[in-house]
Amino acid sequence: MERILIVGGGYAGFYTAWGLEKRLRRGEAELTVVDPRPYMTYQPFLPEVLAGSIEARHAAVSLRRHLRRTRVVAGWVTSVDHAHHSVTVRPADGPEFALGYDTIVVTAGAVTRKFPVPGIADEAIGMKHVEEAVAIRDRLLTAFDRAAVLPVGPQRRKLLTVTFVGGGFSGVEGFGELLSLAHSLLRVYPQLSPDDVRFHLVEATGRILPEVTAEPGKWVVRSLERRGAHVHLDTVVTSAVDGHVVLSNGEEFDSGLIVWTAGNAANPVVDHHTDLPDDERGLVVVRADLRVGTDAEPVPGAWAAGDDAAVPDLVAGAGAYTVPNAQHAVRQGKLLARNIAASLHGGAVEPYRHHSLGSVATLGLGRGVFQYRRLTIKGLPAWLMHRGYHVLAVPSWERKIRVLALWLTAAVFGRDIVSLAAVEHPRDAFVSGGDPK
């Protein structure tokens, strides 16, 4: 029986395993997915988790529930020794152990790219996982509760100041959704005014949303600024010690919430702890058919895709690689399943070719932007297109129905504004016994 090991249960890994379960007969292969989280995060929903438009669990797809013929191992792959067809797995509890395989699929995904900015490691929070999105939302809601009982002054201003670092899709979408939530909260906090709330978006380059052309990007900046946001282009954060943000343009302010969305970096396992070939960016070298290696030097029994693979972009031309986004990861995962099954059955494999469906982003409740080639749609229609596309794209009917039901409920009753930040310290109430001192 062929042993197929999939490193990472994100988009590419999940769709590879899901597809192989459908294409391989029972007893033909033993499928294993290794990931520290027993679920796939549907990252396009994270901005709506921030805003309370989607329940956090609905942005996660259970691996165990949907991969019924796949063994799910909760742990981190710390090294890949392809020469001996073995990986080392570190579980949350207990000693490390080795897992053998015949075929490996590397879909570990990228990690958040960080820079050695003083204070960022202590103050900032990322936005790549469901837990982070929930924490960001809870911190904003808690900040409103705390600020409402304070007089106007520095402490209140800091609590209600939010800073996003990074103007890519995830940063802009999270920024727009959280800004929308903050403005809606003002209706239930009469003690606070719009002047108390300050939102800063910091981007190192001269434009945001590099996935769209310049004009839609400029429109998004104008739209955010009309809503009271401060967009700092060609600017970097030079310090964030104790929440005091210092920008390269000379501006300084205190920020109670700092969200870091400044792009992706190569997964350390792929970059430093494997004998599979990688490029100067730390990404696994793959051919157009997603086999690891080159046409001249293929690596038998190894495949890779997603954010940690340098996948040639045959549509863009020689020397180009696909960008790390959800569209590519999902499609590559589906192709991986077809190609691995074809390889096992002696069939022909296909090269990865993509045709863009366009780019769509949410900018807050009822606001969005969509671009497909020369066609640009803004405002409510784009926002509806965003929701329509992603409810179709999220895997499984169970998740589609849950998300739709919550959207319909929110349309009638509004978003839930209860903070569960206390869940980070669940024993406090028990230990204190209710004594405020």
Short mmCIF file of C-alpha atoms in Angstrom, two decimals:
data_model
loop_
_atom_site.label_atom_id
_atom_site.label_comp_id
_atom_site.label_asym_id
_atom_site.label_seq_id
_atom_site.Cartn_x
_atom_site.Cartn_y
_atom_site.Cartn_z
CA MET A 1 0.00 0.00 0.00
CA GLU A 2 1.37 3.42 -1.00
CA ARG A 3 2.04 5.66 2.00
CA ILE A 4 1.27 9.29 1.11
CA LEU A 5 2.28 11.88 3.69
CA ILE A 6 0.94 15.45 3.39
CA VAL A 7 2.84 18.08 5.37
CA GLY A 8 0.35 20.82 6.21
CA GLY A 9 -3.45 20.88 6.29
CA GLY A 10 -4.05 24.30 4.76
CA TYR A 11 -5.72 24.93 1.40
CA ALA A 12 -3.34 22.92 -0.77
CA GLY A 13 -2.94 20.09 1.75
CA PHE A 14 -6.65 19.80 2.50
CA TYR A 15 -7.70 19.77 -1.16
CA THR A 16 -4.96 17.28 -2.01
CA ALA A 17 -6.16 14.84 0.66
CA TRP A 18 -9.84 15.48 -0.15
CA GLY A 19 -9.21 14.84 -3.84
CA LEU A 20 -7.13 11.72 -3.26
CA GLU A 21 -9.86 10.22 -1.08
CA LYS A 22 -12.22 10.54 -4.06
CA ARG A 23 -9.74 9.27 -6.67
CA LEU A 24 -8.06 6.36 -4.90
CA ARG A 25 -9.73 3.09 -4.05
CA ARG A 26 -9.89 1.86 -0.48
CA GLY A 27 -6.74 -0.07 0.34
CA GLU A 28 -4.82 1.55 -2.50
CA ALA A 29 -3.05 4.15 -0.37
CA GLU A 30 -2.60 5.18 3.25
CA LEU A 31 -3.13 8.95 3.57
CA THR A 32 -1.68 10.99 6.45
CA VAL A 33 -1.90 14.75 7.07
CA VAL A 34 0.39 16.34 9.67
CA ASP A 35 -0.56 19.78 10.98
CA PRO A 36 -0.51 21.35 14.45
CA ARG A 37 -4.09 22.55 13.91
CA PRO A 38 -6.72 19.90 13.22
CA TYR A 39 -8.55 22.19 10.81
CA MET A 40 -8.09 24.18 7.62
CA THR A 41 -8.46 27.93 8.10
CA TYR A 42 -10.50 29.59 5.35
CA GLN A 43 -8.44 32.77 5.50
CA PRO A 44 -10.67 34.98 3.30
CA PHE A 45 -13.22 34.81 6.13
CA LEU A 46 -10.81 36.10 8.79
CA PRO A 47 -11.66 39.80 8.17
CA GLU A 48 -15.32 38.97 8.74
CA VAL A 49 -14.42 37.05 11.89
CA LEU A 50 -12.71 40.28 13.03
CA ALA A 51 -15.92 42.19 12.43
CA GLY A 52 -18.22 39.59 14.01
CA SER A 53 -19.99 38.88 10.70
CA ILE A 54 -18.91 35.23 10.86
CA GLU A 55 -18.61 32.92 13.83
CA ALA A 56 -14.96 31.96 14.32
CA ARG A 57 -15.56 28.21 14.06
CA HIS A 58 -17.28 28.68 10.70
CA ALA A 59 -14.01 29.96 9.21
CA ALA A 60 -12.37 26.64 10.10
CA VAL A 61 -12.97 23.35 8.31
CA SER A 62 -12.39 20.26 10.46
CA LEU A 63 -9.86 17.88 8.94
CA ARG A 64 -11.14 14.89 10.87
CA ARG A 65 -14.76 15.51 9.89
CA HIS A 66 -14.18 15.97 6.17
CA LEU A 67 -11.16 13.71 5.57
CA ARG A 68 -12.76 10.45 6.58
CA ARG A 69 -10.13 8.12 5.11
CA THR A 70 -7.10 10.17 6.15
CA ARG A 71 -5.10 9.86 9.34
CA VAL A 72 -4.71 13.30 10.92
CA VAL A 73 -1.61 13.75 13.07
CA ALA A 74 -1.65 16.83 15.31
CA GLY A 75 1.93 18.06 15.45
CA TRP A 76 4.70 20.00 13.77
CA VAL A 77 6.97 18.50 11.13
CA THR A 78 10.39 19.66 12.32
CA SER A 79 12.50 18.08 9.57
CA VAL A 80 12.15 16.25 6.27
CA ASP A 81 14.73 13.59 5.36
CA HIS A 82 13.65 12.63 1.85
CA ALA A 83 16.78 10.59 1.28
CA HIS A 84 15.41 8.13 3.85
CA HIS A 85 11.72 8.90 3.17
CA SER A 86 11.10 10.02 6.74
CA VAL A 87 9.93 13.11 8.61
CA THR A 88 10.28 14.03 12.28
CA VAL A 89 7.08 15.07 14.03
CA ARG A 90 6.89 17.02 17.29
CA PRO A 91 3.49 16.63 19.00
CA ALA A 92 2.17 19.06 21.59
CA ASP A 93 2.82 16.43 24.26
CA GLY A 94 5.34 13.64 24.37
CA PRO A 95 8.60 13.01 22.52
CA GLU A 96 9.28 13.57 18.85
CA PHE A 97 8.80 10.59 16.55
CA ALA A 98 9.51 9.62 12.95
CA LEU A 99 6.95 8.98 10.22
CA GLY A 100 7.90 7.06 7.12
CA TYR A 101 6.38 7.53 3.67
CA ASP A 102 6.64 6.54 0.03
CA THR A 103 5.32 9.82 -1.38
CA ILE A 104 5.54 13.21 0.33
CA VAL A 105 3.42 16.27 -0.44
CA VAL A 106 4.83 19.50 1.00
CA THR A 107 2.04 22.02 1.56
CA ALA A 108 3.19 23.49 4.86
CA GLY A 109 2.22 27.04 3.89
CA ALA A 110 4.00 30.29 4.55
CA VAL A 111 4.43 32.07 7.87
CA THR A 112 4.00 35.74 8.73
CA ARG A 113 7.00 37.78 7.63
CA LYS A 114 8.47 39.75 10.53
CA PHE A 115 11.14 42.42 10.77
CA PRO A 116 13.33 43.29 13.78
CA VAL A 117 11.34 46.39 14.70
CA PRO A 118 11.69 47.22 18.43
CA GLY A 119 8.49 46.41 20.30
CA ILE A 120 6.70 44.54 17.52
CA ALA A 121 7.39 41.07 18.95
CA ASP A 122 5.93 42.20 22.30
CA GLU A 123 2.99 44.29 21.11
CA ALA A 124 1.74 43.14 17.71
CA ILE A 125 -0.58 40.31 16.73
CA GLY A 126 -0.75 38.60 13.35
CA MET A 127 -3.81 37.85 11.24
CA LYS A 128 -3.18 34.45 9.71
CA HIS A 129 -5.19 32.18 12.01
CA VAL A 130 -8.69 32.09 13.48
CA GLU A 131 -7.36 32.51 17.01
CA GLU A 132 -5.64 35.75 16.03
CA ALA A 133 -8.77 37.14 14.36
CA VAL A 134 -10.84 36.36 17.46
CA ALA A 135 -8.27 37.99 19.73
CA ILE A 136 -8.18 41.16 17.60
CA ARG A 137 -11.95 41.48 17.72
CA ASP A 138 -12.12 40.83 21.45
CA ARG A 139 -9.38 43.37 22.15
CA LEU A 140 -11.22 46.07 20.22
CA LEU A 141 -14.51 45.33 22.01
CA THR A 142 -12.78 45.30 25.39
CA ALA A 143 -10.99 48.56 24.54
CA PHE A 144 -14.36 50.24 23.94
CA ASP A 145 -15.65 49.00 27.30
CA ARG A 146 -12.57 50.31 29.10
CA ALA A 147 -12.42 53.62 27.24
CA ALA A 148 -16.09 54.40 27.89
CA VAL A 149 -15.42 54.90 31.63
CA LEU A 150 -12.30 57.03 31.15
CA PRO A 151 -12.15 60.80 30.73
CA VAL A 152 -10.86 62.28 27.50
CA GLY A 153 -7.08 61.97 27.54
CA PRO A 154 -4.03 59.93 26.50
CA GLN A 155 -5.15 56.65 28.05
CA ARG A 156 -8.54 56.73 26.36
CA ARG A 157 -6.96 57.78 23.06
CA LYS A 158 -4.48 54.90 23.16
CA LEU A 159 -7.19 52.32 23.84
CA LEU A 160 -9.15 53.46 20.79
CA THR A 161 -6.18 53.70 18.40
CA VAL A 162 -5.68 50.78 16.03
CA THR A 163 -2.65 50.31 13.76
CA PHE A 164 -2.39 47.85 10.86
CA VAL A 165 1.05 47.31 9.35
CA GLY A 166 0.89 46.02 5.77
CA GLY A 167 -1.33 47.07 2.88
CA GLY A 168 -1.83 43.76 1.10
CA PHE A 169 -5.21 42.06 0.78
CA SER A 170 -5.35 40.61 4.29
CA GLY A 171 -4.24 43.88 5.88
CA VAL A 172 -6.63 46.11 3.94
CA GLU A 173 -9.58 43.75 4.35
CA GLY A 174 -8.98 43.34 8.08
CA PHE A 175 -8.47 47.09 8.45
CA GLY A 176 -11.69 47.93 6.60
CA GLU A 177 -13.79 45.39 8.48
CA LEU A 178 -12.47 46.42 11.90
CA LEU A 179 -13.02 50.09 11.02
CA SER A 180 -16.60 49.24 10.10
CA LEU A 181 -17.10 47.43 13.42
CA ALA A 182 -15.62 50.34 15.39
CA HIS A 183 -17.98 52.86 13.78
CA SER A 184 -20.98 50.62 14.45
CA LEU A 185 -19.94 50.31 18.12
CA LEU A 186 -20.15 54.08 18.57
CA ARG A 187 -23.95 53.79 18.36
CA VAL A 188 -24.02 51.81 21.61
CA TYR A 189 -21.33 53.84 23.39
CA PRO A 190 -22.84 57.36 23.73
CA GLN A 191 -19.87 58.34 25.94
CA LEU A 192 -17.57 58.04 22.91
CA SER A 193 -17.42 60.02 19.67
CA PRO A 194 -15.92 59.39 16.21
CA ASP A 195 -13.06 61.73 17.15
CA ASP A 196 -12.00 59.27 19.86
CA VAL A 197 -11.40 56.47 17.34
CA ARG A 198 -8.20 56.50 15.29
CA PHE A 199 -7.26 53.92 12.67
CA HIS A 200 -3.81 53.90 11.01
CA LEU A 201 -2.81 51.76 8.01
CA VAL A 202 0.96 51.73 7.38
CA GLU A 203 2.36 50.50 4.06
CA ALA A 204 6.04 50.51 3.09
CA THR A 205 5.40 50.96 -0.64
CA GLY A 206 3.62 53.72 -2.53
CA ARG A 207 0.34 51.82 -2.95
CA ILE A 208 -1.93 49.29 -1.31
CA LEU A 209 -3.56 46.16 -2.76
CA PRO A 210 -0.81 45.23 -5.24
CA GLU A 211 -3.13 42.53 -6.67
CA VAL A 212 -5.24 45.23 -8.39
CA THR A 213 -4.14 48.05 -10.67
CA ALA A 214 -3.20 51.52 -9.43
CA GLU A 215 -6.54 53.31 -9.87
CA PRO A 216 -8.69 50.90 -7.80
CA GLY A 217 -5.94 50.99 -5.15
CA LYS A 218 -6.11 54.80 -5.03
CA TRP A 219 -9.90 54.63 -4.79
CA VAL A 220 -9.62 52.31 -1.78
CA VAL A 221 -7.26 54.78 -0.06
CA ARG A 222 -9.69 57.65 -0.68
CA SER A 223 -12.59 55.52 0.56
CA LEU A 224 -10.80 54.64 3.79
CA GLU A 225 -9.75 58.25 4.40
CA ARG A 226 -13.32 59.46 3.90
CA ARG A 227 -14.27 57.09 6.72
CA GLY A 228 -11.74 58.76 9.02
CA ALA A 229 -8.79 56.40 8.57
CA HIS A 230 -5.17 57.52 8.22
CA VAL A 231 -3.30 55.76 5.40
CA HIS A 232 0.49 56.14 5.52
CA LEU A 233 2.15 55.16 2.21
CA ASP A 234 5.90 54.89 1.63
CA THR A 235 6.16 54.58 5.40
CA VAL A 236 7.46 51.95 7.81
CA VAL A 237 7.13 51.43 11.55
CA THR A 238 10.52 52.05 13.16
CA SER A 239 9.46 51.32 16.75
CA ALA A 240 6.45 50.12 18.71
CA VAL A 241 7.86 49.81 22.22
CA ASP A 242 5.07 49.74 24.84
CA GLY A 243 2.55 50.50 22.10
CA HIS A 244 4.18 53.84 21.21
CA VAL A 245 4.31 53.71 17.41
CA VAL A 246 7.02 55.68 15.64
CA LEU A 247 6.79 56.02 11.84
CA SER A 248 9.56 56.75 9.37
CA ASN A 249 7.72 59.90 8.27
CA GLY A 250 8.21 61.40 11.74
CA GLU A 251 4.72 60.77 13.13
CA GLU A 252 4.32 59.21 16.58
CA PHE A 253 1.26 58.02 18.48
CA ASP A 254 0.21 55.49 21.13
CA SER A 255 -1.75 52.49 19.86
CA GLY A 256 -3.60 49.98 22.01
CA LEU A 257 -3.90 47.45 19.18
CA ILE A 258 -1.21 46.74 16.58
CA VAL A 259 -1.91 44.17 13.83
CA TRP A 260 1.00 42.93 11.71
CA THR A 261 0.08 41.85 8.17
CA ALA A 262 3.32 42.69 6.32
CA GLY A 263 3.39 39.71 3.99
CA ASN A 264 4.58 36.11 4.06
CA ALA A 265 7.92 34.40 4.62
CA ALA A 266 9.10 30.91 3.76
CA ASN A 267 8.14 28.19 6.21
CA PRO A 268 11.21 27.46 8.39
CA VAL A 269 10.84 23.72 7.87
CA VAL A 270 11.09 24.12 4.11
CA ASP A 271 13.76 26.80 4.30
CA HIS A 272 16.11 25.20 6.83
CA HIS A 273 15.13 21.64 7.76
CA THR A 274 14.74 19.59 4.60
CA ASP A 275 16.96 18.03 1.96
CA LEU A 276 14.46 18.90 -0.78
CA PRO A 277 15.75 21.55 -3.21
CA ASP A 278 14.76 25.14 -2.46
CA ASP A 279 15.41 28.50 -4.10
CA GLU A 280 16.88 31.75 -2.78
CA ARG A 281 13.52 32.65 -1.19
CA GLY A 282 13.42 29.40 0.78
CA LEU A 283 10.62 27.91 -1.37
CA VAL A 284 10.57 24.32 -2.62
CA VAL A 285 11.61 24.10 -6.27
CA VAL A 286 8.85 22.44 -8.29
CA ARG A 287 8.10 21.77 -11.93
CA ALA A 288 4.95 22.93 -13.68
CA ASP A 289 3.27 19.59 -12.87
CA LEU A 290 4.01 20.22 -9.14
CA ARG A 291 6.64 17.51 -8.82
CA VAL A 292 9.59 18.62 -6.73
CA GLY A 293 12.77 19.35 -8.70
CA THR A 294 13.40 20.49 -12.24
CA ASP A 295 12.80 18.91 -15.65
CA ALA A 296 16.48 17.97 -15.71
CA GLU A 297 16.63 16.77 -12.08
CA PRO A 298 13.25 15.58 -10.78
CA VAL A 299 12.97 14.32 -7.21
CA PRO A 300 11.07 11.00 -7.20
CA GLY A 301 8.26 10.63 -4.68
CA ALA A 302 8.02 14.33 -3.81
CA TRP A 303 5.37 16.93 -4.68
CA ALA A 304 4.72 20.44 -3.40
CA ALA A 305 2.28 23.31 -3.85
CA GLY A 306 0.84 26.37 -2.14
CA ASP A 307 2.62 29.24 -0.45
CA ASP A 308 5.84 27.33 0.25
CA ALA A 309 6.40 26.19 -3.35
CA ALA A 310 7.96 28.08 -6.27
CA VAL A 311 5.34 27.08 -8.85
CA PRO A 312 6.14 28.23 -12.41
CA ASP A 313 3.48 30.56 -13.82
CA LEU A 314 3.02 29.26 -17.37
CA VAL A 315 0.44 31.95 -18.14
CA ALA A 316 2.71 34.85 -17.15
CA GLY A 317 5.69 33.47 -19.05
CA ALA A 318 9.25 32.23 -18.49
CA GLY A 319 10.81 33.03 -15.13
CA ALA A 320 7.51 33.95 -13.46
CA TYR A 321 6.01 32.19 -10.44
CA THR A 322 2.47 32.06 -9.12
CA VAL A 323 1.74 34.46 -6.28
CA PRO A 324 0.87 33.03 -2.84
CA ASN A 325 -2.90 33.35 -2.55
CA ALA A 326 -5.97 31.24 -1.91
CA GLN A 327 -6.98 30.92 -5.56
CA HIS A 328 -3.69 29.26 -6.48
CA ALA A 329 -3.47 27.08 -3.37
CA VAL A 330 -6.94 25.61 -3.88
CA ARG A 331 -6.40 24.95 -7.58
CA GLN A 332 -2.94 23.51 -7.01
CA GLY A 333 -4.29 21.21 -4.30
CA LYS A 334 -6.94 19.88 -6.68
CA LEU A 335 -4.34 19.36 -9.43
CA LEU A 336 -2.00 17.63 -6.97
CA ALA A 337 -4.72 15.09 -6.20
CA ARG A 338 -5.28 14.43 -9.92
CA ASN A 339 -1.57 14.19 -10.72
CA ILE A 340 -0.64 11.96 -7.79
CA ALA A 341 -3.54 9.62 -8.59
CA ALA A 342 -2.55 9.60 -12.26
CA SER A 343 1.05 8.87 -11.34
CA LEU A 344 0.01 5.90 -9.19
CA HIS A 345 -2.24 4.58 -11.97
CA GLY A 346 0.38 5.01 -14.70
CA GLY A 347 -1.42 7.91 -16.33
CA ALA A 348 -0.26 11.28 -17.60
CA VAL A 349 0.16 14.28 -15.30
CA GLU A 350 -0.88 17.84 -16.15
CA PRO A 351 1.01 21.12 -15.82
CA TYR A 352 -0.51 23.81 -13.63
CA ARG A 353 -2.13 26.56 -15.67
CA HIS A 354 -4.45 29.13 -14.17
CA HIS A 355 -6.82 31.72 -15.50
CA SER A 356 -7.49 34.47 -12.99
CA LEU A 357 -11.02 34.95 -11.72
CA GLY A 358 -10.12 38.53 -10.77
CA SER A 359 -9.51 40.07 -7.37
CA VAL A 360 -12.21 40.96 -4.87
CA ALA A 361 -11.85 42.52 -1.41
CA THR A 362 -14.21 43.49 1.37
CA LEU A 363 -13.67 46.91 2.93
CA GLY A 364 -16.31 46.68 5.63
CA LEU A 365 -20.05 46.07 5.77
CA GLY A 366 -21.56 46.97 2.39
CA ARG A 367 -18.23 48.09 0.89
CA GLY A 368 -15.87 46.31 -1.46
CA VAL A 369 -13.82 46.43 -4.63
CA PHE A 370 -13.60 43.92 -7.51
CA GLN A 371 -11.35 43.92 -10.56
CA TYR A 372 -11.21 41.55 -13.50
CA ARG A 373 -8.87 42.73 -16.22
CA ARG A 374 -10.21 46.20 -17.15
CA LEU A 375 -13.50 45.78 -15.32
CA THR A 376 -13.66 47.42 -11.89
CA ILE A 377 -16.69 47.31 -9.59
CA LYS A 378 -16.85 49.25 -6.34
CA GLY A 379 -19.07 49.60 -3.29
CA LEU A 380 -22.08 47.42 -2.45
CA PRO A 381 -22.10 45.31 -5.67
CA ALA A 382 -18.44 44.36 -5.12
CA TRP A 383 -19.15 43.51 -1.48
CA LEU A 384 -22.03 41.23 -2.54
CA MET A 385 -19.74 39.61 -5.11
CA HIS A 386 -17.16 39.02 -2.37
CA ARG A 387 -19.68 37.26 -0.17
CA GLY A 388 -21.15 35.29 -3.06
CA TYR A 389 -17.79 34.07 -4.30
CA HIS A 390 -16.49 33.00 -0.91
CA VAL A 391 -19.64 31.24 0.24
CA LEU A 392 -19.37 29.17 -2.95
CA ALA A 393 -15.63 28.64 -2.48
CA VAL A 394 -15.58 27.54 1.17
CA PRO A 395 -15.46 23.72 1.16
CA SER A 396 -18.44 21.56 2.16
CA TRP A 397 -22.16 22.32 2.13
CA GLU A 398 -22.17 22.18 5.90
CA ARG A 399 -19.91 25.26 6.10
CA LYS A 400 -21.76 27.10 3.31
CA ILE A 401 -25.09 26.70 5.08
CA ARG A 402 -23.72 27.74 8.46
CA VAL A 403 -22.13 30.90 7.04
CA LEU A 404 -25.26 31.83 5.05
CA ALA A 405 -27.46 31.33 8.11
CA LEU A 406 -25.26 33.61 10.20
CA TRP A 407 -25.19 36.31 7.50
CA LEU A 408 -28.99 36.26 7.31
CA THR A 409 -29.28 36.45 11.09
CA ALA A 410 -26.85 39.38 11.22
CA ALA A 411 -28.81 41.17 8.50
CA VAL A 412 -31.88 41.09 10.74
CA PHE A 413 -30.39 41.53 14.23
CA GLY A 414 -27.00 43.12 13.52
CA ARG A 415 -23.56 41.88 14.53
CA ASP A 416 -22.89 40.36 17.94
CA ILE A 417 -20.76 42.74 20.01
CA VAL A 418 -19.97 40.54 23.00
CA SER A 419 -16.28 40.27 23.86
CA LEU A 420 -14.96 36.97 25.18
CA ALA A 421 -11.47 38.26 25.89
CA ALA A 422 -11.71 36.76 29.38
CA VAL A 423 -11.37 33.31 27.79
CA GLU A 424 -7.62 34.01 27.57
CA HIS A 425 -7.55 33.80 31.39
CA PRO A 426 -10.35 31.35 32.22
CA ARG A 427 -9.29 30.76 35.84
CA ASP A 428 -9.32 34.40 36.96
CA ALA A 429 -12.95 34.39 38.11
CA PHE A 430 -12.47 31.12 39.97
CA VAL A 431 -9.23 32.22 41.66
CA SER A 432 -10.47 35.68 42.66
CA GLY A 433 -13.82 34.40 43.91
CA GLY A 434 -15.41 37.60 42.62
CA ASP A 435 -13.36 39.84 44.89
CA PRO A 436 -12.56 43.00 42.82
CA LYS A 437 -9.42 43.58 44.92
#
